mmCIF file of N, CA and C in Angstrom:
data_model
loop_
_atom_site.group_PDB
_atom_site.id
_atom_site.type_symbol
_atom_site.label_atom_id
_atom_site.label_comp_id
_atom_site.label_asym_id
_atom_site.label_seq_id
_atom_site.Cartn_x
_atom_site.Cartn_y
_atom_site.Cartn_z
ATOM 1 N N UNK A 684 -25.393 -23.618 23.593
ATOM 2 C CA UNK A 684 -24.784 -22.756 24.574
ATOM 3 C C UNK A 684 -23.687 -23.500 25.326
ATOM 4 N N UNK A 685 -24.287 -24.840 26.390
ATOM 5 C CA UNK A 685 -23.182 -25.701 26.551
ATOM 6 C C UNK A 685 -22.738 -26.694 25.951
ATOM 7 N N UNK A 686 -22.873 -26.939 24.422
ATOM 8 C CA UNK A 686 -22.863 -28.551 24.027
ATOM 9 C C UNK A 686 -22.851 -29.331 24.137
ATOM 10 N N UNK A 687 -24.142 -29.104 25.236
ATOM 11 C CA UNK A 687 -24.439 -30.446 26.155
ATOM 12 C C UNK A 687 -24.461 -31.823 25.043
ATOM 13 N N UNK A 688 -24.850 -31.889 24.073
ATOM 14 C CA UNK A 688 -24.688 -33.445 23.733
ATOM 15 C C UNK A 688 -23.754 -33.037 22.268
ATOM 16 N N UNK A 689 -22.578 -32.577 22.564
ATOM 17 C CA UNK A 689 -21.687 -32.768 21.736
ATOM 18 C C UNK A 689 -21.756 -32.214 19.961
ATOM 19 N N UNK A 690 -22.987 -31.511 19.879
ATOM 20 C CA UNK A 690 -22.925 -31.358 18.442
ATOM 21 C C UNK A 690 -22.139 -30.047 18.068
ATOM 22 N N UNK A 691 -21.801 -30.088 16.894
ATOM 23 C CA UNK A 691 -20.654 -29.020 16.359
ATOM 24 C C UNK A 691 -21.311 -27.831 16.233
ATOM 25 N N UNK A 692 -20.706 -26.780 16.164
ATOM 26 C CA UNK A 692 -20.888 -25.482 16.336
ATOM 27 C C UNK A 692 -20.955 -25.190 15.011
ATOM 28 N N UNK A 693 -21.933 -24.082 14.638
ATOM 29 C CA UNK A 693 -22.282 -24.423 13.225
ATOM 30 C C UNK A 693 -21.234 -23.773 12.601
ATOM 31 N N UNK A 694 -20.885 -24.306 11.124
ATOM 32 C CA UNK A 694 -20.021 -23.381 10.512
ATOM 33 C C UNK A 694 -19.752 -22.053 10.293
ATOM 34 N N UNK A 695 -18.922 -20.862 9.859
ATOM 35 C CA UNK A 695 -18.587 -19.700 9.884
ATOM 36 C C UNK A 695 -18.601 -19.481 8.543
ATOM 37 N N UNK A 696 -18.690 -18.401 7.777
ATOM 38 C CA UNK A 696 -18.281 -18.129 6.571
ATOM 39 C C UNK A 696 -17.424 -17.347 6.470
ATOM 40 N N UNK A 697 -16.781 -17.200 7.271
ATOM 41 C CA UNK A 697 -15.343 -15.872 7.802
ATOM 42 C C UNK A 697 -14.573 -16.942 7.285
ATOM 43 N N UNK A 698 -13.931 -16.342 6.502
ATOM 44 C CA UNK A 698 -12.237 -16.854 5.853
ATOM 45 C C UNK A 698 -11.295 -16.467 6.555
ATOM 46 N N UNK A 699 -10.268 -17.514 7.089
ATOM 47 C CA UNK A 699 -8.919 -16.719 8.236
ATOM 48 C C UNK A 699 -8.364 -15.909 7.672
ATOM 49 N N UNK A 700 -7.780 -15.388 8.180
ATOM 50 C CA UNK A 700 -6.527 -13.972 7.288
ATOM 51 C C UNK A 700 -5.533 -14.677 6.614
ATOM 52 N N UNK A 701 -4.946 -14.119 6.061
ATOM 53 C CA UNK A 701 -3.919 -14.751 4.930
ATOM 54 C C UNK A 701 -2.457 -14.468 5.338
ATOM 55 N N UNK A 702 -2.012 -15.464 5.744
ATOM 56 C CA UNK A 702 -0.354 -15.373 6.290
ATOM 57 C C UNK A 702 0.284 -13.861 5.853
ATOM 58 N N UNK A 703 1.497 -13.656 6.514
ATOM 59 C CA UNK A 703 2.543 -13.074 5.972
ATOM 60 C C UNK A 703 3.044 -12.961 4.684
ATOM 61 N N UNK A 704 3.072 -14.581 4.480
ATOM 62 C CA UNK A 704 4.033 -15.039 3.273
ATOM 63 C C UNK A 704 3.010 -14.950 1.701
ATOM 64 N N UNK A 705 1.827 -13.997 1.952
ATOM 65 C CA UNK A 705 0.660 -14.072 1.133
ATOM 66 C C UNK A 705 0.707 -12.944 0.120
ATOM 67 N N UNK A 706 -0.163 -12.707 -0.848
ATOM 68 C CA UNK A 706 -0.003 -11.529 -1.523
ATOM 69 C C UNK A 706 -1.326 -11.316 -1.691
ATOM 70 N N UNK A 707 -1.520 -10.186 -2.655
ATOM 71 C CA UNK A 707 -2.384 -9.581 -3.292
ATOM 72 C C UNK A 707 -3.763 -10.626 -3.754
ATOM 73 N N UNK A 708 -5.041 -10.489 -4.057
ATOM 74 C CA UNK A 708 -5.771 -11.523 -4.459
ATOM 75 C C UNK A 708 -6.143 -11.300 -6.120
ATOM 76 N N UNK A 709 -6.447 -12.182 -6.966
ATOM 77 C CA UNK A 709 -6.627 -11.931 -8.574
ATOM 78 C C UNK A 709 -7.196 -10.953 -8.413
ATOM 79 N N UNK A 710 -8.661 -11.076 -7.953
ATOM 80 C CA UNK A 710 -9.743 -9.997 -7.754
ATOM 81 C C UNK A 710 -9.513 -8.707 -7.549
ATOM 82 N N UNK A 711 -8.780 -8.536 -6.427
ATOM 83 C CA UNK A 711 -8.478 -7.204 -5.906
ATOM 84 C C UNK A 711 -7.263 -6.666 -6.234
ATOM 85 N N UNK A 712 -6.538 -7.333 -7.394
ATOM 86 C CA UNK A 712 -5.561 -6.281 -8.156
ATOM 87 C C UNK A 712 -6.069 -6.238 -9.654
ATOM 88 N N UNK A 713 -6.765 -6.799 -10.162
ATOM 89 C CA UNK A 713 -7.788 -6.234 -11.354
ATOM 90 C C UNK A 713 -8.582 -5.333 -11.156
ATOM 91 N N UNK A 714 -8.814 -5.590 -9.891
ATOM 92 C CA UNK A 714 -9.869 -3.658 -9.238
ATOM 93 C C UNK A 714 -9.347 -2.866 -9.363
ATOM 94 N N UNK A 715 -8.201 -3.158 -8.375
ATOM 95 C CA UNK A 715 -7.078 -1.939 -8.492
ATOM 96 C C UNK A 715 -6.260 -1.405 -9.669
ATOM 97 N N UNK A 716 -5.910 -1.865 -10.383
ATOM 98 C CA UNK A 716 -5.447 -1.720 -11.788
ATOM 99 C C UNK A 716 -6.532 -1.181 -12.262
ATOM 100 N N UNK A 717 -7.805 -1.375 -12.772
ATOM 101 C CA UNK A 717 -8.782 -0.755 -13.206
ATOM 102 C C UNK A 717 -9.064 0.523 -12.775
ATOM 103 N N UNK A 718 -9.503 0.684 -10.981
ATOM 104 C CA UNK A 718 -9.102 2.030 -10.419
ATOM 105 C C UNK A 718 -8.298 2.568 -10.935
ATOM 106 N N UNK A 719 -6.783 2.596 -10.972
ATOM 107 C CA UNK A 719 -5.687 3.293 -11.119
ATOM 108 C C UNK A 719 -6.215 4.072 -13.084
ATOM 109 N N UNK A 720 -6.831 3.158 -13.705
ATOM 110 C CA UNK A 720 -6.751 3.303 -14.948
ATOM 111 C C UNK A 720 -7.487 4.599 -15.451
ATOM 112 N N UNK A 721 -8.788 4.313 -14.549
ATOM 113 C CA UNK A 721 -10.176 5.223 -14.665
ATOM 114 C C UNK A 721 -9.587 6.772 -13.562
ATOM 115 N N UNK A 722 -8.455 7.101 -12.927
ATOM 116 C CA UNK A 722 -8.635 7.881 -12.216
ATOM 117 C C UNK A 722 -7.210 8.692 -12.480
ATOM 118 N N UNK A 723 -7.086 9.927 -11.941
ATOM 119 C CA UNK A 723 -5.894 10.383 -12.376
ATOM 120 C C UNK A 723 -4.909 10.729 -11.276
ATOM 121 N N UNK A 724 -3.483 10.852 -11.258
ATOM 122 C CA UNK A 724 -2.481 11.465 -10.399
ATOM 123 C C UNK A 724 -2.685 10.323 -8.583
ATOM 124 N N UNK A 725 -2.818 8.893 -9.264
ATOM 125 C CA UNK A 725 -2.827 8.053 -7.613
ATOM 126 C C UNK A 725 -1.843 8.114 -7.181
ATOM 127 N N UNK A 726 -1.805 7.560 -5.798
ATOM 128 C CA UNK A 726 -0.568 7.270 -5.185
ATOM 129 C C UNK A 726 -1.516 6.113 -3.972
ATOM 130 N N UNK A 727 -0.519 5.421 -3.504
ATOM 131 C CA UNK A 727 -1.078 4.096 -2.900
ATOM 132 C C UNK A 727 -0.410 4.533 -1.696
ATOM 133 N N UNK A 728 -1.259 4.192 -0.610
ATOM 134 C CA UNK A 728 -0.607 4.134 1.011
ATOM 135 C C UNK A 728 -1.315 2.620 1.162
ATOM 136 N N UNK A 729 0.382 2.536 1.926
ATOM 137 C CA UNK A 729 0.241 1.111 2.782
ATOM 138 C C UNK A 729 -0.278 1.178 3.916
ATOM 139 N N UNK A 730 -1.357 0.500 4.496
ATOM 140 C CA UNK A 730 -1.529 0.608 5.764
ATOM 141 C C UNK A 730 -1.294 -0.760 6.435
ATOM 142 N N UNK A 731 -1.094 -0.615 7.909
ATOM 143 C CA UNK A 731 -0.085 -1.783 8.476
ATOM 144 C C UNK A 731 -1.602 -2.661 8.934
ATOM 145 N N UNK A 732 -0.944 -3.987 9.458
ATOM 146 C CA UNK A 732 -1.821 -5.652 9.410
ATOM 147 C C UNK A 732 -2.118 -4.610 11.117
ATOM 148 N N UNK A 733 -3.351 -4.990 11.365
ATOM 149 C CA UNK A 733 -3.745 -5.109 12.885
ATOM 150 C C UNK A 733 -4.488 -6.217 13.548
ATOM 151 N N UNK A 734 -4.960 -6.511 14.494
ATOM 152 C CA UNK A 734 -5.391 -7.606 14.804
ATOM 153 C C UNK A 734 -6.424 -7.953 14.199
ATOM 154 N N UNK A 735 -7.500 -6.730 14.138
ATOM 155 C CA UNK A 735 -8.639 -7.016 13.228
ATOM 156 C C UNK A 735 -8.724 -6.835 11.590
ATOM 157 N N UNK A 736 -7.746 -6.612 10.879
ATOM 158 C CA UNK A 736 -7.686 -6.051 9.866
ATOM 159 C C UNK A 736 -6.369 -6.464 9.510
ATOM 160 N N UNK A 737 -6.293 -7.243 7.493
ATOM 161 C CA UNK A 737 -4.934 -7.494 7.138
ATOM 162 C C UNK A 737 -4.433 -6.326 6.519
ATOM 163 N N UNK A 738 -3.057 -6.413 6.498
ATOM 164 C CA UNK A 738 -2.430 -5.369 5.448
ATOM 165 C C UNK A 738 -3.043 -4.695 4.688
ATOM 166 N N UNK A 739 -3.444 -3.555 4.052
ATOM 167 C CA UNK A 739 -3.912 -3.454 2.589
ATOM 168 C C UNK A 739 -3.369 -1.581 2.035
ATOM 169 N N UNK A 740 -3.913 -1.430 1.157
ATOM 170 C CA UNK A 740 -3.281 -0.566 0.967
ATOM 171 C C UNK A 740 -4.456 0.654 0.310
ATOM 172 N N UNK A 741 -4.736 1.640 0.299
ATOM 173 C CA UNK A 741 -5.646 2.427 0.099
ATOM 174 C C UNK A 741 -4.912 3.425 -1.467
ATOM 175 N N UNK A 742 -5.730 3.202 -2.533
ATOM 176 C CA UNK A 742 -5.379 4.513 -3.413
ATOM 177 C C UNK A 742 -6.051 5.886 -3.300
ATOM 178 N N UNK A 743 -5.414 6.940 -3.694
ATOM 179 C CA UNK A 743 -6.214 8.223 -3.482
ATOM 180 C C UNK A 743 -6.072 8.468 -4.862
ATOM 181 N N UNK A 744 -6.610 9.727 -5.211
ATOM 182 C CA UNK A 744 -6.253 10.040 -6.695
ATOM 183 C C UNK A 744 -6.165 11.889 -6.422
ATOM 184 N N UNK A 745 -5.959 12.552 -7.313
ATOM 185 C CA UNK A 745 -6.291 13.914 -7.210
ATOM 186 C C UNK A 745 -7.166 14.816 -6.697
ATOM 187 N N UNK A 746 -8.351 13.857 -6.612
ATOM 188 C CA UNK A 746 -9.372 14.777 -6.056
ATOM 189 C C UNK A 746 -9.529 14.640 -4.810
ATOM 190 N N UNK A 747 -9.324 13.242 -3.866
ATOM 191 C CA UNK A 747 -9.223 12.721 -3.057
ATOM 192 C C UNK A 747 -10.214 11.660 -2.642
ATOM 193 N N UNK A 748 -10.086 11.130 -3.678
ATOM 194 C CA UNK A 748 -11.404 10.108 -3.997
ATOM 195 C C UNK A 748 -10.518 8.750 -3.915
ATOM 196 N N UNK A 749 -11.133 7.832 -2.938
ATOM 197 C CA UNK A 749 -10.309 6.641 -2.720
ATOM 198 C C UNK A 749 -10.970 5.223 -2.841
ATOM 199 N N UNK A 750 -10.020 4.431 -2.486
ATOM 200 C CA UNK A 750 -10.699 2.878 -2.738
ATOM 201 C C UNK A 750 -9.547 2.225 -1.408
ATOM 202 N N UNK A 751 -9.993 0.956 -1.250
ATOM 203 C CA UNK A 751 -9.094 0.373 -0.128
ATOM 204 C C UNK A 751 -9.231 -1.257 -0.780
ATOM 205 N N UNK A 752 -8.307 -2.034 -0.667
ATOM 206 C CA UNK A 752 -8.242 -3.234 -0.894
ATOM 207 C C UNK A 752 -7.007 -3.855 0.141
ATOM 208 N N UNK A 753 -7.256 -5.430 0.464
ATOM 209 C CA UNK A 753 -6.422 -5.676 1.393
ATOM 210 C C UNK A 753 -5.066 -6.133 0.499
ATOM 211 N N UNK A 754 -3.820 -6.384 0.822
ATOM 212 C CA UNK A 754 -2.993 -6.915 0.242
ATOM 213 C C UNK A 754 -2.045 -8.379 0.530
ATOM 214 N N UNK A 755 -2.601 -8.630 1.524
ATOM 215 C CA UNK A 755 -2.181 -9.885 2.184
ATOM 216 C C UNK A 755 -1.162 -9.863 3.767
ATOM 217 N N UNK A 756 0.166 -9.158 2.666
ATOM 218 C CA UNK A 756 0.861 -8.984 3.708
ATOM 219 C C UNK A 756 2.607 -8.490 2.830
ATOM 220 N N UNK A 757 3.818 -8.203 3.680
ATOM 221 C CA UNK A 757 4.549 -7.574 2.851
ATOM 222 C C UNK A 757 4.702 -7.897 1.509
ATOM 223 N N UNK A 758 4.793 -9.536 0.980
ATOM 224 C CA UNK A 758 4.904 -9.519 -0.457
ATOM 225 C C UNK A 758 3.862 -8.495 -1.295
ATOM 226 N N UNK A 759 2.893 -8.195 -0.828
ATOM 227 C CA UNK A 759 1.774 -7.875 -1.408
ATOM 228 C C UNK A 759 2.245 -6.501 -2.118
ATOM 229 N N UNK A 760 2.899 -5.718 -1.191
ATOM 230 C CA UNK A 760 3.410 -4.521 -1.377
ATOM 231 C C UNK A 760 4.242 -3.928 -2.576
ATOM 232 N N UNK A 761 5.108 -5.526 -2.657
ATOM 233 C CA UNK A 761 5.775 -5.442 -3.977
ATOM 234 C C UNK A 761 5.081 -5.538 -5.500
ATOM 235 N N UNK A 762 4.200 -6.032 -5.133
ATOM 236 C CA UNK A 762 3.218 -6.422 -6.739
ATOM 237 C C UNK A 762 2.340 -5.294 -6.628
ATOM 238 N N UNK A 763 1.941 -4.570 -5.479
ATOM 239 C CA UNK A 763 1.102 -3.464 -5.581
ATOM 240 C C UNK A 763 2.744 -2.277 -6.292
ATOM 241 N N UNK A 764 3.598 -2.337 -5.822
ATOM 242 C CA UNK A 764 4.192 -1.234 -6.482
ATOM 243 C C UNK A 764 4.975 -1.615 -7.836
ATOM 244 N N UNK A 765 5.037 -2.600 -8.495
ATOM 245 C CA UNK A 765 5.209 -3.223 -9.523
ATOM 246 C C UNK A 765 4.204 -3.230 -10.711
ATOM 247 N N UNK A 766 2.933 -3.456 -10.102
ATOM 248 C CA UNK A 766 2.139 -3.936 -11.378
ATOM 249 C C UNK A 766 1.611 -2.617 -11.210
ATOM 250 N N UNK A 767 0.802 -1.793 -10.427
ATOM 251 C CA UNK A 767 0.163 -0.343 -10.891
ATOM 252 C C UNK A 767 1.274 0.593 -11.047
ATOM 253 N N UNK A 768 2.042 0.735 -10.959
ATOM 254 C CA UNK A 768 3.301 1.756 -11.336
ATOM 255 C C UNK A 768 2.882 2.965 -10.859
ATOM 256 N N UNK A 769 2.924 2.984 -9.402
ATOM 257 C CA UNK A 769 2.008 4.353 -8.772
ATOM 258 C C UNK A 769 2.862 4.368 -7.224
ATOM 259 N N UNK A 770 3.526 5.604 -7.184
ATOM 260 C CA UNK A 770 4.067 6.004 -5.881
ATOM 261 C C UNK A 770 3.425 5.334 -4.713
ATOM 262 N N UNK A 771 4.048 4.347 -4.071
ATOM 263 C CA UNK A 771 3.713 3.469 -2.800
ATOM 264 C C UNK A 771 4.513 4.284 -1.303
ATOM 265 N N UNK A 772 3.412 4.905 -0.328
ATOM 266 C CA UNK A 772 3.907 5.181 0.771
ATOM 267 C C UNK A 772 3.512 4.031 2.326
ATOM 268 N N UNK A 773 4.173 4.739 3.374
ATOM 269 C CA UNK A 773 3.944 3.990 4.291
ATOM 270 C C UNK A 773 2.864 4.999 5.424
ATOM 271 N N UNK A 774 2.149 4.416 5.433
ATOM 272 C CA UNK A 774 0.666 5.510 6.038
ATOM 273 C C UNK A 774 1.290 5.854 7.733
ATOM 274 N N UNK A 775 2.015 5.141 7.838
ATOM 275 C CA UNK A 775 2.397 5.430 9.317
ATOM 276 C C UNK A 775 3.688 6.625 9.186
ATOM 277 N N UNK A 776 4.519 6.593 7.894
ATOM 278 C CA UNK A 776 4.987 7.580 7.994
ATOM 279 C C UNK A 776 4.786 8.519 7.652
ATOM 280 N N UNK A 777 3.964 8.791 6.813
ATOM 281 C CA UNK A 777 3.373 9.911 6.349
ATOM 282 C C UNK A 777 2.040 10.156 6.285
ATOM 283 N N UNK A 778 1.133 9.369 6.766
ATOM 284 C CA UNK A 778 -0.150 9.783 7.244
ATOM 285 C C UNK A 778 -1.033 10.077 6.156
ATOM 286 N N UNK A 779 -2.452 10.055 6.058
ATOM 287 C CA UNK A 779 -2.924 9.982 5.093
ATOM 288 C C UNK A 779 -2.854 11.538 4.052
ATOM 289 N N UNK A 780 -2.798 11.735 2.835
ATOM 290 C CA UNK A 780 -2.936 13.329 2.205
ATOM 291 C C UNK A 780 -3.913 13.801 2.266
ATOM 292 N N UNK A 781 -4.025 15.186 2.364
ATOM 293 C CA UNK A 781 -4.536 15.943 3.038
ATOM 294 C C UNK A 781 -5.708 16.096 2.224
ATOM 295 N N UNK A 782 -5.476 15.773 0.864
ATOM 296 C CA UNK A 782 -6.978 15.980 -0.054
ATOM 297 C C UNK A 782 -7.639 14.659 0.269
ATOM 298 N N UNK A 783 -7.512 13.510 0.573
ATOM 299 C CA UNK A 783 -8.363 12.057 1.173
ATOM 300 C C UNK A 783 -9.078 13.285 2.239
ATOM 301 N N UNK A 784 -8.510 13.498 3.487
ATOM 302 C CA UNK A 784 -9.209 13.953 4.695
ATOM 303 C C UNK A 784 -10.534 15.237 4.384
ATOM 304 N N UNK A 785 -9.728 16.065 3.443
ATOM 305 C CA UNK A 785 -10.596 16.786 2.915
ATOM 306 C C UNK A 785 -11.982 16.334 2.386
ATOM 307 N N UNK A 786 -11.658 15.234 1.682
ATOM 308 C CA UNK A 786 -12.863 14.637 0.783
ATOM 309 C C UNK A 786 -13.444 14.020 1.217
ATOM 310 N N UNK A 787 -13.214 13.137 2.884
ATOM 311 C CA UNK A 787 -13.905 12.893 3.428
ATOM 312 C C UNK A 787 -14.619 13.636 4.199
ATOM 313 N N UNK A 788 -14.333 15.040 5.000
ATOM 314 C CA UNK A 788 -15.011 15.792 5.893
ATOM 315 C C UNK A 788 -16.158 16.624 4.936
ATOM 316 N N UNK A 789 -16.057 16.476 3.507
ATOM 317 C CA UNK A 789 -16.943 17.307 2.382
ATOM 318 C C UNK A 789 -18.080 16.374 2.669
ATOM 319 N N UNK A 790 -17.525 14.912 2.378
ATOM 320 C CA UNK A 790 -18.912 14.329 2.158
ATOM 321 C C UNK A 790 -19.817 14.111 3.514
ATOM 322 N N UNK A 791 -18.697 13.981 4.666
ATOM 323 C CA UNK A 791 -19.744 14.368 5.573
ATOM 324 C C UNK A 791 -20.605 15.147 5.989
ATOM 325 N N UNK A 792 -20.423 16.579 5.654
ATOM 326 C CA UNK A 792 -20.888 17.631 5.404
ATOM 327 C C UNK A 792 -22.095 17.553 4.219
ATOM 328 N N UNK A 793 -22.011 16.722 3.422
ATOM 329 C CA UNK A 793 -22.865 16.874 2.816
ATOM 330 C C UNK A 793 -24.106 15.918 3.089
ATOM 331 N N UNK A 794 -23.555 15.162 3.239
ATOM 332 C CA UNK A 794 -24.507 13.875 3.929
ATOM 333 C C UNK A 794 -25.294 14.504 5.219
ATOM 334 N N UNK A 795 -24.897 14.940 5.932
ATOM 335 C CA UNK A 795 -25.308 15.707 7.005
ATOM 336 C C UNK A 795 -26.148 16.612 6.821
ATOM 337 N N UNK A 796 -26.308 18.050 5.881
ATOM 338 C CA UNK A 796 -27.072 18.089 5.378
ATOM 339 C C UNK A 796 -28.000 17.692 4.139
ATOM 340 N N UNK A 797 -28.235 16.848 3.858
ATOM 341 C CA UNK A 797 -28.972 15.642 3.063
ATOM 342 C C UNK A 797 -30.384 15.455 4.028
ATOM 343 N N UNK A 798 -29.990 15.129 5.093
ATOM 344 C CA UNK A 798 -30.413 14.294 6.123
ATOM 345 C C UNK A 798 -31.095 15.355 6.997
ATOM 346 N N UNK A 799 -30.554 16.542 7.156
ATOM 347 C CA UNK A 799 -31.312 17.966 7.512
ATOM 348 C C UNK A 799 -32.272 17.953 6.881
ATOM 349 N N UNK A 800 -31.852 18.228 5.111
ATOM 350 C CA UNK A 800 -33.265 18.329 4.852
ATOM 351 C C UNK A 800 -34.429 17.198 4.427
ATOM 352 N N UNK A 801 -33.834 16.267 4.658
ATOM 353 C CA UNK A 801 -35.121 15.347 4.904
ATOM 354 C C UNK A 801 -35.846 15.369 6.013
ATOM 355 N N UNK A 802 -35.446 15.897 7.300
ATOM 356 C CA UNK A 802 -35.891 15.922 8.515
ATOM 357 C C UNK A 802 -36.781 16.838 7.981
ATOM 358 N N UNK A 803 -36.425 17.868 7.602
ATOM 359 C CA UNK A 803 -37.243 19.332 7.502
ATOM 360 C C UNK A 803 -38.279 18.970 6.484
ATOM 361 N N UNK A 804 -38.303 17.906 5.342
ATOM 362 C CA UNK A 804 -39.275 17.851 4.614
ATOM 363 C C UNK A 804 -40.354 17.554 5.227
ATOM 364 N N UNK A 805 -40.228 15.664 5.969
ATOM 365 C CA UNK A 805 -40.718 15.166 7.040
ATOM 366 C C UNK A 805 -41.749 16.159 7.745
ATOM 367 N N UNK A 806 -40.830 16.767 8.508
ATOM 368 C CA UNK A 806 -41.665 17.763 9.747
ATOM 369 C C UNK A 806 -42.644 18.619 9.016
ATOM 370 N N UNK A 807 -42.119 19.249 7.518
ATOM 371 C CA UNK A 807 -43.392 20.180 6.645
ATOM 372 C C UNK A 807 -44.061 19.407 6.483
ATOM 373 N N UNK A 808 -44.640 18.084 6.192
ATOM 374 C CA UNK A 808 -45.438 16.702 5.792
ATOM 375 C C UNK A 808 -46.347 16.937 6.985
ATOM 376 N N UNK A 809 -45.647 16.401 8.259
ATOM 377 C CA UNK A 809 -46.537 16.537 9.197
ATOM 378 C C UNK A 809 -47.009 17.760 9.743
ATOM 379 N N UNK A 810 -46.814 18.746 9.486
ATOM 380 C CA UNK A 810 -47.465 19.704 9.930
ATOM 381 C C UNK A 810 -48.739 20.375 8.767
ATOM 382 N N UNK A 811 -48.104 20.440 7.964
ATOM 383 C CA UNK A 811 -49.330 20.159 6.473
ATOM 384 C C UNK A 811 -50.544 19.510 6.855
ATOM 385 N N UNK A 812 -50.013 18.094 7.233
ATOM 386 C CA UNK A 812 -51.033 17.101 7.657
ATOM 387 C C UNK A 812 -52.213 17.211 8.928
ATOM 388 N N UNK A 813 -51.553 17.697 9.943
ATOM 389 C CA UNK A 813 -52.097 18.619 11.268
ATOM 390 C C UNK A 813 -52.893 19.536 10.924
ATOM 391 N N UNK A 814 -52.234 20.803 10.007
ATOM 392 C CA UNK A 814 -53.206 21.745 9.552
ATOM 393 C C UNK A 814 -54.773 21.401 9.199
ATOM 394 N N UNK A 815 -54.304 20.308 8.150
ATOM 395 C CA UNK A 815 -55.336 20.127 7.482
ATOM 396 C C UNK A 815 -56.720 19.553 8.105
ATOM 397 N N UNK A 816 -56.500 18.748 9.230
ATOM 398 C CA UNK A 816 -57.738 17.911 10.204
ATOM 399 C C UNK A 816 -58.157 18.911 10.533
#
């Protein structure tokens, strides 16, 4: 708490963020390339570096089914629109498409009721159970 006798603070396994001058990682443009491969009609939004979060860029596809990977930072942008050959926007100017938002408020909706009816199974369980004593 105070290091009162000087010993080191234990290590982190958090990796710092990756400069400006950084790009894309092996890993996460073989994903992405693979994504792009398995899915149809993508398009990539850039989304901007924030304090907590680096650059990266999100694909959607037709249905509005997405993936997110980080990209480093502007170089990144160029090898993301180079190597997947897929319309690259800027999320701040054009905001996310409207089938992503869609496909997310579905699955909430569905998840939501998921979770209804497990409540409702639950509660028939215990009342079954009540009956029965």
């Amino acid at each position: 708490m105070f290091n009162l006798f000087g010993r080191k603070a234990p290590r982190s396994n958090i990796k710092p963020a990756r400069g400006p001058g950084e790009t894309v990682r092996e890993a996460d443009l073989r994903y992405l390339q693979e994504w792009v491969s398995t899915h149809a009609v993508v398009e990539a939004f850039v989304e901007p570096e924030t304090i907590v979060n680096e650059m990266s860029v999100v694909l959607v596809d037709i249905t509005g089914e997405f993936t997110r990977r980080r990209i480093g930072g502007p170089k990144g942008i160029d090898v993301i629109s180079s190597t997947l050959g897929v319309p690259v926007y800027d999320v701040e100017e054009t905001g996310y498409p409207q089938r992503m938002r869609e496909k997310i408020e579905r699955d909430r909706i569905l998840r939501k009721r998921e979770e209804q009816r497990e409540r409702r199974e639950k509660l028939q369980k215990e009342r079954e159970r009540g009956e029965s004593q």
